Short mmCIF file of C-alpha atoms in Angstrom, two decimals:
data_model
loop_
_atom_site.label_atom_id
_atom_site.label_comp_id
_atom_site.label_asym_id
_atom_site.label_seq_id
_atom_site.Cartn_x
_atom_site.Cartn_y
_atom_site.Cartn_z
CA UNK A 1 0.05 -0.12 -0.10
CA UNK A 2 1.25 3.35 -1.05
CA UNK A 3 0.74 6.32 1.42
CA UNK A 4 1.68 9.75 0.46
CA UNK A 5 1.43 12.86 2.26
CA UNK A 6 1.76 16.47 1.27
CA UNK A 7 3.74 18.50 3.95
CA UNK A 8 2.44 21.81 2.55
CA UNK A 9 -1.30 20.75 2.82
CA UNK A 10 -3.34 22.67 5.40
CA UNK A 11 -4.78 19.13 6.44
CA UNK A 12 -2.98 17.74 9.41
CA UNK A 13 -0.39 14.98 8.46
CA UNK A 14 -2.18 12.18 10.62
CA UNK A 15 -5.46 12.76 8.74
CA UNK A 16 -3.68 12.47 5.34
CA UNK A 17 -2.40 9.14 6.71
CA UNK A 18 -5.87 8.04 7.77
CA UNK A 19 -7.43 9.05 4.48
CA UNK A 20 -4.66 7.39 2.32
CA UNK A 21 -5.37 4.10 4.25
CA UNK A 22 -9.16 4.42 3.83
CA UNK A 23 -8.87 5.34 0.35
CA UNK A 24 -6.78 2.21 -0.47
CA UNK A 25 -9.35 0.00 1.24
CA UNK A 26 -12.05 1.66 -0.65
CA UNK A 27 -10.24 1.22 -4.00
CA UNK A 28 -9.50 -2.34 -3.44
CA UNK A 29 -5.62 -2.03 -3.42
CA UNK A 30 -5.72 -3.00 0.27
CA UNK A 31 -7.94 -5.64 1.60
CA UNK A 32 -8.77 -7.14 4.74
CA UNK A 33 -5.87 -8.88 6.59
CA UNK A 34 -3.28 -6.78 5.16
CA UNK A 35 -0.54 -5.66 7.56
CA UNK A 36 0.08 -1.90 7.96
CA UNK A 37 3.74 -1.03 8.05
CA UNK A 38 4.79 -0.59 11.65
CA UNK A 39 4.76 2.90 13.38
CA UNK A 40 8.50 3.11 13.13
CA UNK A 41 8.59 2.07 9.43
CA UNK A 42 6.11 4.47 8.26
CA UNK A 43 7.25 7.24 10.31
CA UNK A 44 10.69 6.67 8.52
CA UNK A 45 9.34 6.16 5.10
CA UNK A 46 7.35 9.49 5.13
CA UNK A 47 9.86 11.27 7.24
CA UNK A 48 7.32 12.34 9.89
CA UNK A 49 7.42 11.97 13.63
CA UNK A 50 6.23 8.64 15.13
CA UNK A 51 3.72 10.14 17.18
CA UNK A 52 1.92 11.26 14.06
CA UNK A 53 1.53 7.63 12.75
CA UNK A 54 0.42 6.64 16.19
CA UNK A 55 -2.34 9.08 16.12
CA UNK A 56 -3.32 7.94 12.72
CA UNK A 57 -3.52 4.18 13.63
CA UNK A 58 -5.49 5.23 16.51
CA UNK A 59 -8.05 7.08 14.62
CA UNK A 60 -8.14 4.05 11.99
CA UNK A 61 -8.61 1.60 15.00
CA UNK A 62 -11.38 3.84 16.47
CA UNK A 63 -13.10 3.78 13.11
CA UNK A 64 -12.89 0.07 12.77
CA UNK A 65 -10.57 0.19 9.70
CA UNK A 66 -7.76 -1.65 11.61
CA UNK A 67 -7.42 -3.99 14.43
CA UNK A 68 -4.17 -4.08 16.73
CA UNK A 69 -2.42 -7.39 17.50
CA UNK A 70 -0.21 -7.17 20.40
CA UNK A 71 3.32 -7.99 19.06
CA UNK A 72 2.11 -8.47 15.59
CA UNK A 73 1.04 -4.94 14.28
CA UNK A 74 -1.98 -3.41 12.79
CA UNK A 75 -4.01 -5.17 10.20
CA UNK A 76 -6.84 -3.88 7.94
CA UNK A 77 -10.39 -5.39 8.93
CA UNK A 78 -11.57 -5.15 5.33
CA UNK A 79 -14.59 -3.01 6.17
CA UNK A 80 -16.64 -1.55 3.54
CA UNK A 81 -15.94 0.77 0.72
CA UNK A 82 -17.54 3.73 2.21
CA UNK A 83 -14.42 4.42 4.03
CA UNK A 84 -12.96 6.85 1.52
CA UNK A 85 -15.42 9.52 2.45
CA UNK A 86 -13.15 10.77 5.31
CA UNK A 87 -15.83 11.30 7.52
#
């Protein structure tokens, strides 16, 4: 799954990450059971603070898009295609 952010955008970085994940699920490029990158991996890849990624993953978990498994990481639940709306 490709996650891109725009540091110049007025939208907060964590919201950009959330939207990217939801869009990938809606488009079918990511499906239930897929593992998201670890917080450290994604923070390094996007050159952002790990706390930003944690916040994005917390929002995704709250919205039911991902489930956290202790010691294994975050996995997509595969919930419906209405996720790209960004709520």
